[in-house]
Amino acid sequence: VLQSSSLHSSSQHGFQYSRAILVENELFLSELQAFARAKAAAGYSQEELQETFAFLLFDKEEEAQQVCQSGLRVNSSNISSL
C-alpha cells in the first residue's frame, strides 16, 4: 500500500520503509463519522465524502507516538512531510 500510494510513479521506489503502523483511535473515529454525517446532511456527494489516506513521515518515533495519542489537526503541527 505504501509503495503504490505515491503521487508520482518515479517516487514509488525512492523510499524504504522499516515499519508501518495502522493506528485506530475510537475517539478520533467517532469524530470523523460525525463530521461525515454532517457533510452528508449538508448535501455533499458520496465522491466528496470518500475517505482518502495520507502517510506521515517522521524523523523520530516519539513524534509518531505523540500524533497517535493526541491526533493531528489542521495548522496544529509543524509536521509537513506527507
PDB file of N, CA, C and O in Angstrom:
ATOM      1  N   VAL A   1       0.824  -1.185   0.000  1.00  0.00           N
ATOM      2  CA  VAL A   1       0.000   0.000   0.000  1.00  0.00           C
ATOM      3  C   VAL A   1       0.873   1.255   0.000  1.00  0.00           C
ATOM      4  O   VAL A   1       0.591   2.205  -0.719  1.00  0.00           O
ATOM      5  N   LEU A   2       1.938   1.262   0.783  1.00  0.00           N
ATOM      6  CA  LEU A   2       2.811   2.429   0.821  1.00  0.00           C
ATOM      7  C   LEU A   2       3.469   2.683  -0.533  1.00  0.00           C
ATOM      8  O   LEU A   2       3.501   3.814  -1.015  1.00  0.00           O
ATOM      9  N   GLN A   3       3.985   1.651  -1.139  1.00  0.00           N
ATOM     10  CA  GLN A   3       4.662   1.817  -2.425  1.00  0.00           C
ATOM     11  C   GLN A   3       3.713   2.300  -3.509  1.00  0.00           C
ATOM     12  O   GLN A   3       4.060   3.153  -4.319  1.00  0.00           O
ATOM     13  N   SER A   4       2.495   1.785  -3.530  1.00  0.00           N
ATOM     14  CA  SER A   4       1.558   2.127  -4.599  1.00  0.00           C
ATOM     15  C   SER A   4       0.825   3.442  -4.347  1.00  0.00           C
ATOM     16  O   SER A   4       0.092   3.901  -5.217  1.00  0.00           O
ATOM     17  N   SER A   5       1.022   4.074  -3.208  1.00  0.00           N
ATOM     18  CA  SER A   5       0.308   5.302  -2.874  1.00  0.00           C
ATOM     19  C   SER A   5       1.061   6.570  -3.264  1.00  0.00           C
ATOM     20  O   SER A   5       0.591   7.671  -3.009  1.00  0.00           O
ATOM     21  N   SER A   6       2.194   6.438  -3.885  1.00  0.00           N
ATOM     22  CA  SER A   6       2.963   7.611  -4.300  1.00  0.00           C
ATOM     23  C   SER A   6       2.210   8.373  -5.376  1.00  0.00           C
ATOM     24  O   SER A   6       1.627   7.784  -6.281  1.00  0.00           O
ATOM     25  N   LEU A   7       2.208   9.693  -5.271  1.00  0.00           N
ATOM     26  CA  LEU A   7       1.548  10.516  -6.284  1.00  0.00           C
ATOM     27  C   LEU A   7       2.282  10.454  -7.613  1.00  0.00           C
ATOM     28  O   LEU A   7       1.668  10.541  -8.667  1.00  0.00           O
ATOM     29  N   HIS A   8       3.575  10.305  -7.567  1.00  0.00           N
ATOM     30  CA  HIS A   8       4.379  10.258  -8.776  1.00  0.00           C
ATOM     31  C   HIS A   8       5.027   8.888  -8.885  1.00  0.00           C
ATOM     32  O   HIS A   8       5.669   8.422  -7.941  1.00  0.00           O
ATOM     33  N   SER A   9       4.868   8.253 -10.031  1.00  0.00           N
ATOM     34  CA  SER A   9       5.410   6.899 -10.190  1.00  0.00           C
ATOM     35  C   SER A   9       6.925   6.866  -9.976  1.00  0.00           C
ATOM     36  O   SER A   9       7.463   5.862  -9.523  1.00  0.00           O
ATOM     37  N   SER A  10       7.608   7.960 -10.269  1.00  0.00           N
ATOM     38  CA  SER A  10       9.058   7.997 -10.066  1.00  0.00           C
ATOM     39  C   SER A  10       9.436   7.931  -8.587  1.00  0.00           C
ATOM     40  O   SER A  10      10.571   7.608  -8.246  1.00  0.00           O
ATOM     41  N   SER A  11       8.493   8.232  -7.701  1.00  0.00           N
ATOM     42  CA  SER A  11       8.767   8.201  -6.262  1.00  0.00           C
ATOM     43  C   SER A  11       8.500   6.840  -5.635  1.00  0.00           C
ATOM     44  O   SER A  11       8.876   6.601  -4.492  1.00  0.00           O
ATOM     45  N   GLN A  12       7.855   5.952  -6.351  1.00  0.00           N
ATOM     46  CA  GLN A  12       7.435   4.683  -5.760  1.00  0.00           C
ATOM     47  C   GLN A  12       8.578   3.877  -5.179  1.00  0.00           C
ATOM     48  O   GLN A  12       8.420   3.191  -4.192  1.00  0.00           O
ATOM     49  N   HIS A  13       9.743   3.946  -5.764  1.00  0.00           N
ATOM     50  CA  HIS A  13      10.864   3.136  -5.273  1.00  0.00           C
ATOM     51  C   HIS A  13      11.947   4.001  -4.643  1.00  0.00           C
ATOM     52  O   HIS A  13      13.052   3.532  -4.386  1.00  0.00           O
ATOM     53  N   GLY A  14      11.615   5.240  -4.347  1.00  0.00           N
ATOM     54  CA  GLY A  14      12.584   6.155  -3.782  1.00  0.00           C
ATOM     55  C   GLY A  14      12.694   6.094  -2.280  1.00  0.00           C
ATOM     56  O   GLY A  14      13.570   6.723  -1.693  1.00  0.00           O
ATOM     57  N   PHE A  15      11.824   5.341  -1.634  1.00  0.00           N
ATOM     58  CA  PHE A  15      11.822   5.258  -0.175  1.00  0.00           C
ATOM     59  C   PHE A  15      11.864   3.803   0.252  1.00  0.00           C
ATOM     60  O   PHE A  15      11.317   2.932  -0.402  1.00  0.00           O
ATOM     61  N   GLN A  16      12.503   3.564   1.375  1.00  0.00           N
ATOM     62  CA  GLN A  16      12.475   2.248   2.002  1.00  0.00           C
ATOM     63  C   GLN A  16      11.844   2.416   3.368  1.00  0.00           C
ATOM     64  O   GLN A  16      12.235   3.312   4.132  1.00  0.00           O
ATOM     65  N   TYR A  17      10.889   1.592   3.673  1.00  0.00           N
ATOM     66  CA  TYR A  17      10.172   1.684   4.936  1.00  0.00           C
ATOM     67  C   TYR A  17      10.580   0.535   5.830  1.00  0.00           C
ATOM     68  O   TYR A  17      10.615  -0.615   5.416  1.00  0.00           O
ATOM     69  N   SER A  18      10.880   0.875   7.069  1.00  0.00           N
ATOM     70  CA  SER A  18      11.259  -0.172   8.015  1.00  0.00           C
ATOM     71  C   SER A  18      10.049  -0.703   8.770  1.00  0.00           C
ATOM     72  O   SER A  18      10.046  -1.832   9.216  1.00  0.00           O
ATOM     73  N   ARG A  19       9.019   0.156   8.896  1.00  0.00           N
ATOM     74  CA  ARG A  19       7.851  -0.286   9.655  1.00  0.00           C
ATOM     75  C   ARG A  19       6.703   0.683   9.395  1.00  0.00           C
ATOM     76  O   ARG A  19       6.881   1.882   9.352  1.00  0.00           O
ATOM     77  N   ALA A  20       5.526   0.135   9.232  1.00  0.00           N
ATOM     78  CA  ALA A  20       4.319   0.953   9.111  1.00  0.00           C
ATOM     79  C   ALA A  20       3.329   0.465  10.163  1.00  0.00           C
ATOM     80  O   ALA A  20       3.214  -0.735  10.412  1.00  0.00           O
ATOM     81  N   ILE A  21       2.652   1.395  10.799  1.00  0.00           N
ATOM     82  CA  ILE A  21       1.719   1.052  11.864  1.00  0.00           C
ATOM     83  C   ILE A  21       0.376   1.701  11.570  1.00  0.00           C
ATOM     84  O   ILE A  21       0.304   2.900  11.317  1.00  0.00           O
ATOM     85  N   LEU A  22      -0.684   0.923  11.583  1.00  0.00           N
ATOM     86  CA  LEU A  22      -2.034   1.436  11.447  1.00  0.00           C
ATOM     87  C   LEU A  22      -2.538   1.774  12.839  1.00  0.00           C
ATOM     88  O   LEU A  22      -2.535   0.941  13.741  1.00  0.00           O
ATOM     89  N   VAL A  23      -2.959   3.007  13.016  1.00  0.00           N
ATOM     90  CA  VAL A  23      -3.442   3.464  14.315  1.00  0.00           C
ATOM     91  C   VAL A  23      -4.942   3.644  14.232  1.00  0.00           C
ATOM     92  O   VAL A  23      -5.450   4.324  13.345  1.00  0.00           O
ATOM     93  N   GLU A  24      -5.654   3.027  15.124  1.00  0.00           N
ATOM     94  CA  GLU A  24      -7.100   3.197  15.197  1.00  0.00           C
ATOM     95  C   GLU A  24      -7.437   3.760  16.570  1.00  0.00           C
ATOM     96  O   GLU A  24      -7.106   3.177  17.572  1.00  0.00           O
ATOM     97  N   ASN A  25      -8.077   4.900  16.581  1.00  0.00           N
ATOM     98  CA  ASN A  25      -8.432   5.588  17.808  1.00  0.00           C
ATOM     99  C   ASN A  25      -9.941   5.791  17.793  1.00  0.00           C
ATOM    100  O   ASN A  25     -10.466   6.491  16.923  1.00  0.00           O
ATOM    101  N   GLU A  26     -10.640   5.189  18.718  1.00  0.00           N
ATOM    102  CA  GLU A  26     -12.104   5.233  18.722  1.00  0.00           C
ATOM    103  C   GLU A  26     -12.648   6.661  18.826  1.00  0.00           C
ATOM    104  O   GLU A  26     -13.634   7.010  18.176  1.00  0.00           O
ATOM    105  N   LEU A  27     -12.023   7.496  19.631  1.00  0.00           N
ATOM    106  CA  LEU A  27     -12.470   8.879  19.763  1.00  0.00           C
ATOM    107  C   LEU A  27     -12.348   9.613  18.438  1.00  0.00           C
ATOM    108  O   LEU A  27     -13.281  10.281  17.988  1.00  0.00           O
ATOM    109  N   PHE A  28     -11.201   9.494  17.788  1.00  0.00           N
ATOM    110  CA  PHE A  28     -10.997  10.165  16.512  1.00  0.00           C
ATOM    111  C   PHE A  28     -11.922   9.598  15.443  1.00  0.00           C
ATOM    112  O   PHE A  28     -12.431  10.321  14.590  1.00  0.00           O
ATOM    113  N   LEU A  29     -12.147   8.292  15.473  1.00  0.00           N
ATOM    114  CA  LEU A  29     -13.048   7.664  14.520  1.00  0.00           C
ATOM    115  C   LEU A  29     -14.475   8.180  14.683  1.00  0.00           C
ATOM    116  O   LEU A  29     -15.155   8.484  13.703  1.00  0.00           O
ATOM    117  N   SER A  30     -14.929   8.333  15.916  1.00  0.00           N
ATOM    118  CA  SER A  30     -16.286   8.845  16.137  1.00  0.00           C
ATOM    119  C   SER A  30     -16.399  10.301  15.680  1.00  0.00           C
ATOM    120  O   SER A  30     -17.423  10.715  15.132  1.00  0.00           O
ATOM    121  N   GLU A  31     -15.328  11.088  15.866  1.00  0.00           N
ATOM    122  CA  GLU A  31     -15.323  12.464  15.369  1.00  0.00           C
ATOM    123  C   GLU A  31     -15.412  12.486  13.845  1.00  0.00           C
ATOM    124  O   GLU A  31     -16.146  13.291  13.266  1.00  0.00           O
ATOM    125  N   LEU A  32     -14.673  11.607  13.191  1.00  0.00           N
ATOM    126  CA  LEU A  32     -14.696  11.521  11.734  1.00  0.00           C
ATOM    127  C   LEU A  32     -16.088  11.123  11.236  1.00  0.00           C
ATOM    128  O   LEU A  32     -16.606  11.694  10.278  1.00  0.00           O
ATOM    129  N   GLN A  33     -16.697  10.160  11.897  1.00  0.00           N
ATOM    130  CA  GLN A  33     -18.037   9.719  11.490  1.00  0.00           C
ATOM    131  C   GLN A  33     -19.065  10.825  11.668  1.00  0.00           C
ATOM    132  O   GLN A  33     -19.923  11.025  10.806  1.00  0.00           O
ATOM    133  N   ALA A  34     -18.991  11.574  12.750  1.00  0.00           N
ATOM    134  CA  ALA A  34     -19.906  12.697  12.967  1.00  0.00           C
ATOM    135  C   ALA A  34     -19.692  13.774  11.907  1.00  0.00           C
ATOM    136  O   ALA A  34     -20.650  14.348  11.377  1.00  0.00           O
ATOM    137  N   PHE A  35     -18.445  14.042  11.572  1.00  0.00           N
ATOM    138  CA  PHE A  35     -18.112  15.015  10.534  1.00  0.00           C
ATOM    139  C   PHE A  35     -18.702  14.574   9.193  1.00  0.00           C
ATOM    140  O   PHE A  35     -19.328  15.369   8.479  1.00  0.00           O
ATOM    141  N   ALA A  36     -18.538  13.296   8.855  1.00  0.00           N
ATOM    142  CA  ALA A  36     -19.065  12.774   7.592  1.00  0.00           C
ATOM    143  C   ALA A  36     -20.594  12.830   7.560  1.00  0.00           C
ATOM    144  O   ALA A  36     -21.185  13.174   6.531  1.00  0.00           O
ATOM    145  N   ARG A  37     -21.242  12.510   8.675  1.00  0.00           N
ATOM    146  CA  ARG A  37     -22.710  12.595   8.724  1.00  0.00           C
ATOM    147  C   ARG A  37     -23.184  14.028   8.505  1.00  0.00           C
ATOM    148  O   ARG A  37     -24.148  14.277   7.780  1.00  0.00           O
ATOM    149  N   ALA A  38     -22.495  14.985   9.119  1.00  0.00           N
ATOM    150  CA  ALA A  38     -22.862  16.397   8.965  1.00  0.00           C
ATOM    151  C   ALA A  38     -22.671  16.845   7.522  1.00  0.00           C
ATOM    152  O   ALA A  38     -23.514  17.567   6.968  1.00  0.00           O
ATOM    153  N   LYS A  39     -21.601  16.416   6.894  1.00  0.00           N
ATOM    154  CA  LYS A  39     -21.353  16.781   5.494  1.00  0.00           C
ATOM    155  C   LYS A  39     -22.379  16.123   4.577  1.00  0.00           C
ATOM    156  O   LYS A  39     -22.851  16.747   3.630  1.00  0.00           O
ATOM    157  N   ALA A  40     -22.734  14.880   4.848  1.00  0.00           N
ATOM    158  CA  ALA A  40     -23.751  14.199   4.038  1.00  0.00           C
ATOM    159  C   ALA A  40     -25.096  14.905   4.175  1.00  0.00           C
ATOM    160  O   ALA A  40     -25.812  15.117   3.188  1.00  0.00           O
ATOM    161  N   ALA A  41     -25.434  15.305   5.394  1.00  0.00           N
ATOM    162  CA  ALA A  41     -26.692  16.022   5.622  1.00  0.00           C
ATOM    163  C   ALA A  41     -26.691  17.384   4.933  1.00  0.00           C
ATOM    164  O   ALA A  41     -27.747  17.897   4.553  1.00  0.00           O
ATOM    165  N   ALA A  42     -25.511  17.954   4.736  1.00  0.00           N
ATOM    166  CA  ALA A  42     -25.395  19.252   4.065  1.00  0.00           C
ATOM    167  C   ALA A  42     -25.387  19.118   2.549  1.00  0.00           C
ATOM    168  O   ALA A  42     -25.279  20.108   1.844  1.00  0.00           O
ATOM    169  N   GLY A  43     -25.504  17.882   2.056  1.00  0.00           N
ATOM    170  CA  GLY A  43     -25.625  17.672   0.623  1.00  0.00           C
ATOM    171  C   GLY A  43     -24.352  17.310  -0.115  1.00  0.00           C
ATOM    172  O   GLY A  43     -24.341  17.292  -1.346  1.00  0.00           O
ATOM    173  N   TYR A  44     -23.279  16.996   0.597  1.00  0.00           N
ATOM    174  CA  TYR A  44     -22.053  16.594  -0.079  1.00  0.00           C
ATOM    175  C   TYR A  44     -22.270  15.250  -0.771  1.00  0.00           C
ATOM    176  O   TYR A  44     -22.978  14.376  -0.262  1.00  0.00           O
ATOM    177  N   SER A  45     -21.651  15.063  -1.932  1.00  0.00           N
ATOM    178  CA  SER A  45     -21.799  13.822  -2.694  1.00  0.00           C
ATOM    179  C   SER A  45     -20.979  12.699  -2.061  1.00  0.00           C
ATOM    180  O   SER A  45     -20.062  12.954  -1.275  1.00  0.00           O
ATOM    181  N   GLN A  46     -21.283  11.468  -2.457  1.00  0.00           N
ATOM    182  CA  GLN A  46     -20.503  10.329  -1.959  1.00  0.00           C
ATOM    183  C   GLN A  46     -19.047  10.436  -2.393  1.00  0.00           C
ATOM    184  O   GLN A  46     -18.148  10.065  -1.660  1.00  0.00           O
ATOM    185  N   GLU A  47     -18.825  10.979  -3.585  1.00  0.00           N
ATOM    186  CA  GLU A  47     -17.455  11.162  -4.054  1.00  0.00           C
ATOM    187  C   GLU A  47     -16.697  12.131  -3.143  1.00  0.00           C
ATOM    188  O   GLU A  47     -15.541  11.903  -2.793  1.00  0.00           O
ATOM    189  N   GLU A  48     -17.350  13.203  -2.727  1.00  0.00           N
ATOM    190  CA  GLU A  48     -16.721  14.168  -1.832  1.00  0.00           C
ATOM    191  C   GLU A  48     -16.508  13.596  -0.441  1.00  0.00           C
ATOM    192  O   GLU A  48     -15.601  14.020   0.282  1.00  0.00           O
ATOM    193  N   LEU A  49     -17.327  12.654  -0.050  1.00  0.00           N
ATOM    194  CA  LEU A  49     -17.237  12.059   1.281  1.00  0.00           C
ATOM    195  C   LEU A  49     -16.318  10.839   1.329  1.00  0.00           C
ATOM    196  O   LEU A  49     -16.045  10.318   2.412  1.00  0.00           O
ATOM    197  N   GLN A  50     -15.837  10.403   0.184  1.00  0.00           N
ATOM    198  CA  GLN A  50     -14.990   9.219   0.134  1.00  0.00           C
ATOM    199  C   GLN A  50     -13.716   9.455   0.930  1.00  0.00           C
ATOM    200  O   GLN A  50     -13.090  10.506   0.836  1.00  0.00           O
ATOM    201  N   GLU A  51     -13.343   8.469   1.727  1.00  0.00           N
ATOM    202  CA  GLU A  51     -12.137   8.577   2.538  1.00  0.00           C
ATOM    203  C   GLU A  51     -10.901   8.417   1.660  1.00  0.00           C
ATOM    204  O   GLU A  51     -10.882   7.619   0.733  1.00  0.00           O
ATOM    205  N   THR A  52      -9.888   9.194   1.956  1.00  0.00           N
ATOM    206  CA  THR A  52      -8.587   9.050   1.323  1.00  0.00           C
ATOM    207  C   THR A  52      -7.545   8.946   2.430  1.00  0.00           C
ATOM    208  O   THR A  52      -7.832   9.249   3.585  1.00  0.00           O
ATOM    209  N   PHE A  53      -6.384   8.530   2.075  1.00  0.00           N
ATOM    210  CA  PHE A  53      -5.351   8.297   3.073  1.00  0.00           C
ATOM    211  C   PHE A  53      -4.074   9.028   2.712  1.00  0.00           C
ATOM    212  O   PHE A  53      -3.770   9.242   1.548  1.00  0.00           O
ATOM    213  N   ALA A  54      -3.342   9.397   3.705  1.00  0.00           N
ATOM    214  CA  ALA A  54      -2.031  10.001   3.541  1.00  0.00           C
ATOM    215  C   ALA A  54      -1.108   9.345   4.556  1.00  0.00           C
ATOM    216  O   ALA A  54      -1.558   8.788   5.559  1.00  0.00           O
ATOM    217  N   PHE A  55       0.153   9.409   4.289  1.00  0.00           N
ATOM    218  CA  PHE A  55       1.127   8.801   5.166  1.00  0.00           C
ATOM    219  C   PHE A  55       2.067   9.895   5.654  1.00  0.00           C
ATOM    220  O   PHE A  55       2.560  10.690   4.870  1.00  0.00           O
ATOM    221  N   LEU A  56       2.285   9.942   6.934  1.00  0.00           N
ATOM    222  CA  LEU A  56       3.192  10.925   7.514  1.00  0.00           C
ATOM    223  C   LEU A  56       4.572  10.311   7.681  1.00  0.00           C
ATOM    224  O   LEU A  56       4.712   9.156   8.083  1.00  0.00           O
ATOM    225  N   LEU A  57       5.573  11.101   7.376  1.00  0.00           N
ATOM    226  CA  LEU A  57       6.951  10.672   7.557  1.00  0.00           C
ATOM    227  C   LEU A  57       7.515  11.397   8.774  1.00  0.00           C
ATOM    228  O   LEU A  57       7.509  12.620   8.828  1.00  0.00           O
ATOM    229  N   PHE A  58       7.968  10.638   9.766  1.00  0.00           N
ATOM    230  CA  PHE A  58       8.509  11.209  10.993  1.00  0.00           C
ATOM    231  C   PHE A  58      10.006  10.974  11.057  1.00  0.00           C
ATOM    232  O   PHE A  58      10.501   9.957  10.599  1.00  0.00           O
ATOM    233  N   ASP A  59      10.693  11.920  11.652  1.00  0.00           N
ATOM    234  CA  ASP A  59      12.128  11.751  11.882  1.00  0.00           C
ATOM    235  C   ASP A  59      12.388  10.883  13.101  1.00  0.00           C
ATOM    236  O   ASP A  59      13.374  10.162  13.166  1.00  0.00           O
ATOM    237  N   LYS A  60      11.497  10.971  14.091  1.00  0.00           N
ATOM    238  CA  LYS A  60      11.677  10.234  15.343  1.00  0.00           C
ATOM    239  C   LYS A  60      10.396   9.491  15.692  1.00  0.00           C
ATOM    240  O   LYS A  60       9.295   9.998  15.493  1.00  0.00           O
ATOM    241  N   GLU A  61      10.549   8.317  16.253  1.00  0.00           N
ATOM    242  CA  GLU A  61       9.394   7.515  16.648  1.00  0.00           C
ATOM    243  C   GLU A  61       8.553   8.239  17.696  1.00  0.00           C
ATOM    244  O   GLU A  61       7.328   8.115  17.711  1.00  0.00           O
ATOM    245  N   GLU A  62       9.187   9.037  18.539  1.00  0.00           N
ATOM    246  CA  GLU A  62       8.446   9.766  19.574  1.00  0.00           C
ATOM    247  C   GLU A  62       7.431  10.736  18.960  1.00  0.00           C
ATOM    248  O   GLU A  62       6.352  10.942  19.498  1.00  0.00           O
ATOM    249  N   GLU A  63       7.783  11.337  17.807  1.00  0.00           N
ATOM    250  CA  GLU A  63       6.857  12.235  17.129  1.00  0.00           C
ATOM    251  C   GLU A  63       5.613  11.471  16.667  1.00  0.00           C
ATOM    252  O   GLU A  63       4.488  11.948  16.798  1.00  0.00           O
ATOM    253  N   ALA A  64       5.833  10.287  16.142  1.00  0.00           N
ATOM    254  CA  ALA A  64       4.720   9.455  15.694  1.00  0.00           C
ATOM    255  C   ALA A  64       3.837   9.064  16.878  1.00  0.00           C
ATOM    256  O   ALA A  64       2.607   9.100  16.786  1.00  0.00           O
ATOM    257  N   GLN A  65       4.437   8.691  17.980  1.00  0.00           N
ATOM    258  CA  GLN A  65       3.670   8.311  19.162  1.00  0.00           C
ATOM    259  C   GLN A  65       2.826   9.475  19.663  1.00  0.00           C
ATOM    260  O   GLN A  65       1.671   9.291  20.065  1.00  0.00           O
ATOM    261  N   GLN A  66       3.365  10.689  19.622  1.00  0.00           N
ATOM    262  CA  GLN A  66       2.624  11.862  20.067  1.00  0.00           C
ATOM    263  C   GLN A  66       1.394  12.097  19.195  1.00  0.00           C
ATOM    264  O   GLN A  66       0.308  12.377  19.703  1.00  0.00           O
ATOM    265  N   VAL A  67       1.550  11.977  17.896  1.00  0.00           N
ATOM    266  CA  VAL A  67       0.414  12.159  16.991  1.00  0.00           C
ATOM    267  C   VAL A  67      -0.631  11.070  17.227  1.00  0.00           C
ATOM    268  O   VAL A  67      -1.827  11.342  17.213  1.00  0.00           O
ATOM    269  N   CYS A  68      -0.190   9.859  17.485  1.00  0.00           N
ATOM    270  CA  CYS A  68      -1.122   8.760  17.743  1.00  0.00           C
ATOM    271  C   CYS A  68      -1.928   9.007  19.018  1.00  0.00           C
ATOM    272  O   CYS A  68      -3.078   8.599  19.113  1.00  0.00           O
ATOM    273  N   GLN A  69      -1.338   9.666  19.983  1.00  0.00           N
ATOM    274  CA  GLN A  69      -2.023   9.930  21.247  1.00  0.00           C
ATOM    275  C   GLN A  69      -2.912  11.155  21.192  1.00  0.00           C
ATOM    276  O   GLN A  69      -4.009  11.165  21.744  1.00  0.00           O
ATOM    277  N   SER A  70      -2.445  12.208  20.534  1.00  0.00           N
ATOM    278  CA  SER A  70      -3.174  13.474  20.585  1.00  0.00           C
ATOM    279  C   SER A  70      -3.907  13.829  19.305  1.00  0.00           C
ATOM    280  O   SER A  70      -4.719  14.750  19.287  1.00  0.00           O
ATOM    281  N   GLY A  71      -3.612  13.126  18.234  1.00  0.00           N
ATOM    282  CA  GLY A  71      -4.252  13.436  16.962  1.00  0.00           C
ATOM    283  C   GLY A  71      -3.489  14.507  16.211  1.00  0.00           C
ATOM    284  O   GLY A  71      -2.507  15.056  16.685  1.00  0.00           O
ATOM    285  N   LEU A  72      -3.959  14.792  15.032  1.00  0.00           N
ATOM    286  CA  LEU A  72      -3.332  15.779  14.178  1.00  0.00           C
ATOM    287  C   LEU A  72      -4.428  16.639  13.584  1.00  0.00           C
ATOM    288  O   LEU A  72      -5.367  16.140  12.981  1.00  0.00           O
ATOM    289  N   ARG A  73      -4.346  17.910  13.801  1.00  0.00           N
ATOM    290  CA  ARG A  73      -5.352  18.852  13.324  1.00  0.00           C
ATOM    291  C   ARG A  73      -4.713  19.835  12.354  1.00  0.00           C
ATOM    292  O   ARG A  73      -3.515  20.111  12.433  1.00  0.00           O
ATOM    293  N   VAL A  74      -5.492  20.377  11.479  1.00  0.00           N
ATOM    294  CA  VAL A  74      -5.012  21.376  10.536  1.00  0.00           C
ATOM    295  C   VAL A  74      -4.405  22.545  11.294  1.00  0.00           C
ATOM    296  O   VAL A  74      -4.966  23.038  12.262  1.00  0.00           O
ATOM    297  N   ASN A  75      -3.241  22.950  10.860  1.00  0.00           N
ATOM    298  CA  ASN A  75      -2.500  24.076  11.439  1.00  0.00           C
ATOM    299  C   ASN A  75      -2.124  23.887  12.910  1.00  0.00           C
ATOM    300  O   ASN A  75      -1.897  24.856  13.615  1.00  0.00           O
ATOM    301  N   SER A  76      -2.042  22.658  13.381  1.00  0.00           N
ATOM    302  CA  SER A  76      -1.680  22.436  14.779  1.00  0.00           C
ATOM    303  C   SER A  76      -0.324  21.775  14.939  1.00  0.00           C
ATOM    304  O   SER A  76       0.034  21.370  16.032  1.00  0.00           O
ATOM    305  N   SER A  77       0.410  21.652  13.847  1.00  0.00           N
ATOM    306  CA  SER A  77       1.674  20.925  13.929  1.00  0.00           C
ATOM    307  C   SER A  77       2.659  21.500  12.931  1.00  0.00           C
ATOM    308  O   SER A  77       2.291  22.110  11.938  1.00  0.00           O
ATOM    309  N   ASN A  78       3.914  21.252  13.202  1.00  0.00           N
ATOM    310  CA  ASN A  78       4.953  21.632  12.238  1.00  0.00           C
ATOM    311  C   ASN A  78       5.311  20.476  11.329  1.00  0.00           C
ATOM    312  O   ASN A  78       6.235  20.569  10.533  1.00  0.00           O
ATOM    313  N   ILE A  79       4.585  19.367  11.411  1.00  0.00           N
ATOM    314  CA  ILE A  79       4.825  18.214  10.539  1.00  0.00           C
ATOM    315  C   ILE A  79       4.384  18.617   9.136  1.00  0.00           C
ATOM    316  O   ILE A  79       3.259  19.057   8.918  1.00  0.00           O
ATOM    317  N   SER A  80       5.287  18.441   8.175  1.00  0.00           N
ATOM    318  CA  SER A  80       4.954  18.893   6.824  1.00  0.00           C
ATOM    319  C   SER A  80       5.302  17.881   5.736  1.00  0.00           C
ATOM    320  O   SER A  80       5.168  18.178   4.564  1.00  0.00           O
ATOM    321  N   SER A  81       5.733  16.693   6.100  1.00  0.00           N
ATOM    322  CA  SER A  81       6.120  15.700   5.101  1.00  0.00           C
ATOM    323  C   SER A  81       5.080  14.596   5.012  1.00  0.00           C
ATOM    324  O   SER A  81       4.966  13.763   5.904  1.00  0.00           O
ATOM    325  N   LEU A  82       4.283  14.643   3.952  1.00  0.00           N
ATOM    326  CA  LEU A  82       3.326  13.563   3.707  1.00  0.00           C
ATOM    327  C   LEU A  82       3.928  12.594   2.726  1.00  0.00           C
ATOM    328  O   LEU A  82       4.626  12.969   1.827  1.00  0.00           O
TER     329      LEU A  82
END
